[in-house]
mmCIF file of N, CA and C in Angstrom:
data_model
loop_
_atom_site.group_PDB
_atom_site.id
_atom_site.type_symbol
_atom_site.label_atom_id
_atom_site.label_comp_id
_atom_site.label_asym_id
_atom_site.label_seq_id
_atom_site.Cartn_x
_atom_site.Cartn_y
_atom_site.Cartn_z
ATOM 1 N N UNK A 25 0.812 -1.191 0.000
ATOM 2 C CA UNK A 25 0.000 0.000 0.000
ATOM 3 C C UNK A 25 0.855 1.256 0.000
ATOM 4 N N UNK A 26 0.358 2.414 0.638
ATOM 5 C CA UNK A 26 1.200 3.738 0.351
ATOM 6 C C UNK A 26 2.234 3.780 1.257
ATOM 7 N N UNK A 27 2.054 2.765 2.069
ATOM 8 C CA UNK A 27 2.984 3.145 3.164
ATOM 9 C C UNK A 27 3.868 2.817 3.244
ATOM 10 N N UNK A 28 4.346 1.951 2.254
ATOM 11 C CA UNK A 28 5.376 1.057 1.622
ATOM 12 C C UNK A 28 6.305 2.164 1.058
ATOM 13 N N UNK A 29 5.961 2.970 0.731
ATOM 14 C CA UNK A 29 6.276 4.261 -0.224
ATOM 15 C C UNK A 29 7.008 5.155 0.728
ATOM 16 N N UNK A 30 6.632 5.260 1.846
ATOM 17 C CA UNK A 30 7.341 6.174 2.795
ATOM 18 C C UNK A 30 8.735 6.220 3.155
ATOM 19 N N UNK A 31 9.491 7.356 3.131
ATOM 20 C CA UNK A 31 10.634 7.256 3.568
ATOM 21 C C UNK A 31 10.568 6.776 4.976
ATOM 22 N N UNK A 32 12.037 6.318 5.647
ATOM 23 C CA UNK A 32 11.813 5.463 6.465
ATOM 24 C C UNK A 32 12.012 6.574 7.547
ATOM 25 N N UNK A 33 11.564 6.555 8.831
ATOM 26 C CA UNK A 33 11.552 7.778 9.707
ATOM 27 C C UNK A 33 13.260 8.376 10.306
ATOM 28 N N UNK A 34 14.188 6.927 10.752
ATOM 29 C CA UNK A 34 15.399 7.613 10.650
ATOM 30 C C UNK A 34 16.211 8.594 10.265
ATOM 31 N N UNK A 35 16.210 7.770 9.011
ATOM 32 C CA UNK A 35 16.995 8.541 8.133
ATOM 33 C C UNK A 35 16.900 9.852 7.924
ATOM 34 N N UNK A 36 15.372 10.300 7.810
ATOM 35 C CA UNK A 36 14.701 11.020 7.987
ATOM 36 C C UNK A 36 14.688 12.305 8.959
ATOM 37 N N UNK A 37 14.687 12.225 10.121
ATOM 38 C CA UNK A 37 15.062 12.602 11.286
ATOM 39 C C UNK A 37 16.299 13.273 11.427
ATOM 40 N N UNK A 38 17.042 12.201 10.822
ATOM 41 C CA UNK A 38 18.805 12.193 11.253
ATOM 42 C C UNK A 38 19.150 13.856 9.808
ATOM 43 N N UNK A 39 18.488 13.564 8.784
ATOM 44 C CA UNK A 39 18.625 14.401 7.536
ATOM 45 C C UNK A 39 17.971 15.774 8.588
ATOM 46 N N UNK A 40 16.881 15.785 9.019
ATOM 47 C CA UNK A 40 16.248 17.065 9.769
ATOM 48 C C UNK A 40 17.202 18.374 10.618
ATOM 49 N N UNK A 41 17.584 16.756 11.241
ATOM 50 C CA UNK A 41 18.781 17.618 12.565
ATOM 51 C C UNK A 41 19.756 17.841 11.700
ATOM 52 N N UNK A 42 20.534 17.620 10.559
ATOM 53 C CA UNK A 42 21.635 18.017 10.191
ATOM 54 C C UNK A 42 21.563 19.094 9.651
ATOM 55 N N UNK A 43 19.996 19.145 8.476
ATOM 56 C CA UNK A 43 19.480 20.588 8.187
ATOM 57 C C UNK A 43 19.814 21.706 8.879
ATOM 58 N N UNK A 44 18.936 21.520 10.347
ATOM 59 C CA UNK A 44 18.634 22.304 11.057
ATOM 60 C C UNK A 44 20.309 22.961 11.956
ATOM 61 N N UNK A 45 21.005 21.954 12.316
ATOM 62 C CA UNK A 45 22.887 22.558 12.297
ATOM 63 C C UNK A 45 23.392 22.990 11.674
ATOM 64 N N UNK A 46 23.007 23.362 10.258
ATOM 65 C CA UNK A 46 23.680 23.790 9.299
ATOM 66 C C UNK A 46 22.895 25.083 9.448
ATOM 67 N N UNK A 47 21.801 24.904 9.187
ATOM 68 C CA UNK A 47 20.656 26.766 9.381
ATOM 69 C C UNK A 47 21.616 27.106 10.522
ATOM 70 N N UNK A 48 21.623 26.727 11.786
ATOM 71 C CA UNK A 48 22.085 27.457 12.793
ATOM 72 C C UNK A 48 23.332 28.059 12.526
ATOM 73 N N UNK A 49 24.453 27.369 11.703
ATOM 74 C CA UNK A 49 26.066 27.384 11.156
ATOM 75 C C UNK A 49 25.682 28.832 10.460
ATOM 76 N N UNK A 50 24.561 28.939 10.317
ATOM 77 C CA UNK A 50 24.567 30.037 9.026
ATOM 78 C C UNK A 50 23.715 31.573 9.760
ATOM 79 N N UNK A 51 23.462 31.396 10.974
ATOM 80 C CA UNK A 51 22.842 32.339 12.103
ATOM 81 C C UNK A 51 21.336 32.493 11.571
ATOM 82 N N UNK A 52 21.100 31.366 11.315
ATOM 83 C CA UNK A 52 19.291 31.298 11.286
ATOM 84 C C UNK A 52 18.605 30.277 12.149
ATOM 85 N N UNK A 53 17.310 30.157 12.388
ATOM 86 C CA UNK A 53 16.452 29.702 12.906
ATOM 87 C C UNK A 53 16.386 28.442 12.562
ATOM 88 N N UNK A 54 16.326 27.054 13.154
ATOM 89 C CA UNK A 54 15.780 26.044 12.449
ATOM 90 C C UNK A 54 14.532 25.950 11.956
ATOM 91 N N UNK A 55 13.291 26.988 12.265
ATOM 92 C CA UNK A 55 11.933 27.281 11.563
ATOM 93 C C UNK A 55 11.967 27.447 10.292
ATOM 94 N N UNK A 56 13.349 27.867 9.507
ATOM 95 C CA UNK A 56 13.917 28.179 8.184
ATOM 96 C C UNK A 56 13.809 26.872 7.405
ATOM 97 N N UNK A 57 13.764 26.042 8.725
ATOM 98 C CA UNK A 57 13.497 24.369 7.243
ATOM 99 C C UNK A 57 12.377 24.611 6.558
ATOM 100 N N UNK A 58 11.043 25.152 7.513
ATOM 101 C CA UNK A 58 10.252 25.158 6.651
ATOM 102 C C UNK A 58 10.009 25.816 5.250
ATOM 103 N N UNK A 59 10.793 26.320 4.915
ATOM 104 C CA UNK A 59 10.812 27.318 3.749
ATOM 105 C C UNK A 59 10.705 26.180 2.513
ATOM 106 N N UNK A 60 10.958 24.475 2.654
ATOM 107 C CA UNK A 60 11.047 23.617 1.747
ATOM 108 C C UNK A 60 9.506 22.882 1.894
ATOM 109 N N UNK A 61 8.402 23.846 2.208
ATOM 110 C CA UNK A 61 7.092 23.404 1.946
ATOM 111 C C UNK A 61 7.043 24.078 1.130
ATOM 112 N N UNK A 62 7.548 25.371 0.323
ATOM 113 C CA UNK A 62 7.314 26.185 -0.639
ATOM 114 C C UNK A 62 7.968 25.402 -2.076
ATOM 115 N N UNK A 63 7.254 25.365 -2.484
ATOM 116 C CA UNK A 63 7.034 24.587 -4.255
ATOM 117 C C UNK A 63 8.379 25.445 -4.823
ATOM 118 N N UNK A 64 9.730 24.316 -5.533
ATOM 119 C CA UNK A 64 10.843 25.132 -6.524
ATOM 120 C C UNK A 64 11.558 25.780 -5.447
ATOM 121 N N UNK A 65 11.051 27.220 -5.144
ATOM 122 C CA UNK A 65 11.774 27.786 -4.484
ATOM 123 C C UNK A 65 12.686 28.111 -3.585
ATOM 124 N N UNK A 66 11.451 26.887 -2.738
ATOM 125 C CA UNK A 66 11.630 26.960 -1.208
ATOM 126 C C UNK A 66 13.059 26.086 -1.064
ATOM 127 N N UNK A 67 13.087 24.959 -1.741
ATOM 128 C CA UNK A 67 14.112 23.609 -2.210
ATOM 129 C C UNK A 67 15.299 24.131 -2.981
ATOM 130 N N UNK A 68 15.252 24.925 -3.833
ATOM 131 C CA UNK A 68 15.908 26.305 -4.342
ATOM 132 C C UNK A 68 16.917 26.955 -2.897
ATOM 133 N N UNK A 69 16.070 27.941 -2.324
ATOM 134 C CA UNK A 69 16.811 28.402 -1.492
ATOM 135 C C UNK A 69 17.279 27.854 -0.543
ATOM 136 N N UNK A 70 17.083 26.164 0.510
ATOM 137 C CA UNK A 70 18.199 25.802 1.280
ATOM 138 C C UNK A 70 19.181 24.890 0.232
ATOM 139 N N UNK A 71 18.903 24.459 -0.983
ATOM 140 C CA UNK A 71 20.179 23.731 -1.536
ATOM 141 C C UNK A 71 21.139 25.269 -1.511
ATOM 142 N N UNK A 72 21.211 25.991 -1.653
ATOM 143 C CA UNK A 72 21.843 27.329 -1.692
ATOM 144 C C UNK A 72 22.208 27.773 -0.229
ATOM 145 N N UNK A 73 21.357 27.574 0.289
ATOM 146 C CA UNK A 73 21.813 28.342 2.190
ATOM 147 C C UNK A 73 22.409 27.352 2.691
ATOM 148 N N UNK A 74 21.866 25.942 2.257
ATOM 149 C CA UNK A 74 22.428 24.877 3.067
ATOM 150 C C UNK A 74 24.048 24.521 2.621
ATOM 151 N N UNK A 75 24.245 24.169 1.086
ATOM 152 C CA UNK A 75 24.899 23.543 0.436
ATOM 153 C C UNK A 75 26.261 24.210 0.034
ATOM 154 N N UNK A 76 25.831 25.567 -0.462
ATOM 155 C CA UNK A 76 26.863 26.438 -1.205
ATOM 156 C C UNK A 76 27.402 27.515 -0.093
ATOM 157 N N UNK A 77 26.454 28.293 1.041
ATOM 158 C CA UNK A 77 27.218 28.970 1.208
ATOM 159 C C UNK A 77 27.978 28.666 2.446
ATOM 160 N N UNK A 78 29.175 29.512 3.049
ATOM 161 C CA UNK A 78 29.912 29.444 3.979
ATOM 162 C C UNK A 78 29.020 29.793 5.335
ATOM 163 N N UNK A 79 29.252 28.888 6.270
ATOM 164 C CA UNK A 79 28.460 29.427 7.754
ATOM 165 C C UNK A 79 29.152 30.840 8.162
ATOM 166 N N UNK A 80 28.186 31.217 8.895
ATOM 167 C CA UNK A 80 28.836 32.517 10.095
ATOM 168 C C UNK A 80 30.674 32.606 10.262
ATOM 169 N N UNK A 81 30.898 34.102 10.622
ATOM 170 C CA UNK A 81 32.335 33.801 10.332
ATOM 171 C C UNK A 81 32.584 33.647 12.129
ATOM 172 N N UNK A 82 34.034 32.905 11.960
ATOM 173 C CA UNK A 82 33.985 32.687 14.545
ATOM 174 C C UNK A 82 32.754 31.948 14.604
ATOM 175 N N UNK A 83 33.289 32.331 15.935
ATOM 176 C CA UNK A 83 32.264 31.445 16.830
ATOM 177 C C UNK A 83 30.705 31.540 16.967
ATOM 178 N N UNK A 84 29.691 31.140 17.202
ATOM 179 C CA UNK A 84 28.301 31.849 17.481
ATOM 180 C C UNK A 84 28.061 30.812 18.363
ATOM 181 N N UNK A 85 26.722 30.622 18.563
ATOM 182 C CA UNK A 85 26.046 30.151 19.861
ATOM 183 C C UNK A 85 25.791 28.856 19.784
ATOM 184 N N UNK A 86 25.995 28.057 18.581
ATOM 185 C CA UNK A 86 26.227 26.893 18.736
ATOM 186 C C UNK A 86 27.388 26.165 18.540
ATOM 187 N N UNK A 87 28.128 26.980 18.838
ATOM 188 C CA UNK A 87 29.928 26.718 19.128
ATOM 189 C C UNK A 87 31.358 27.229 17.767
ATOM 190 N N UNK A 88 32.484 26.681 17.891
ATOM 191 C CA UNK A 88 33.443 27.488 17.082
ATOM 192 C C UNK A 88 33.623 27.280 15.764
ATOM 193 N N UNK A 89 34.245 27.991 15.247
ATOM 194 C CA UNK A 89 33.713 27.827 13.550
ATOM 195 C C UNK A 89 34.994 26.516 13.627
ATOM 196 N N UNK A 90 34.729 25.313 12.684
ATOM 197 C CA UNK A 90 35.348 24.035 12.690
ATOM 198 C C UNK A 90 36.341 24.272 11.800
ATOM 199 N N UNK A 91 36.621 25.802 10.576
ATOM 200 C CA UNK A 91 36.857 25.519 9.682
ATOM 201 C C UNK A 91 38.351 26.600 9.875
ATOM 202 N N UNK A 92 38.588 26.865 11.269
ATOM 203 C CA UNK A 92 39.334 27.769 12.357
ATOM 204 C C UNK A 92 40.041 26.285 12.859
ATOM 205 N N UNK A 93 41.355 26.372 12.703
ATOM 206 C CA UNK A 93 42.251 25.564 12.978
ATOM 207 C C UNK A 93 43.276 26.585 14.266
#
């Protein structure tokens, strides 16, 4: 049936929280996932916020930039 069809909830989950560390890397909200209920766009703008650009420069509030040796 459809449910066969479903991604499996893990994986799932595990993809959410990494989203959502990366929004934060970048000094946004994890509420910003939702922007990928928006049709093109929305999927558009975190492959771009998520993928391409550089996080916050230093440290911020969810700890030191990793990319600071």
């Amino acid at each position: 049936g459809p449910a066969g069809h479903s991604p499996p909830p893990g994986p799932l989950a595990a993809l959410g929280t990494l989203c959502v560390a990366r929004l934060h890397d970048r000094g946004r909200h994890g509420a910003w996932l939702g922007a990928a209920l928006v049709p093109v766009a929305g999927a558009l703008w975190l492959t771009v916020e998520l993928g391409l650009r550089r996080g916050s420069e230093g440290a911020n509030a969810w700890g030191a930039d990793p990319t600071e040796v």
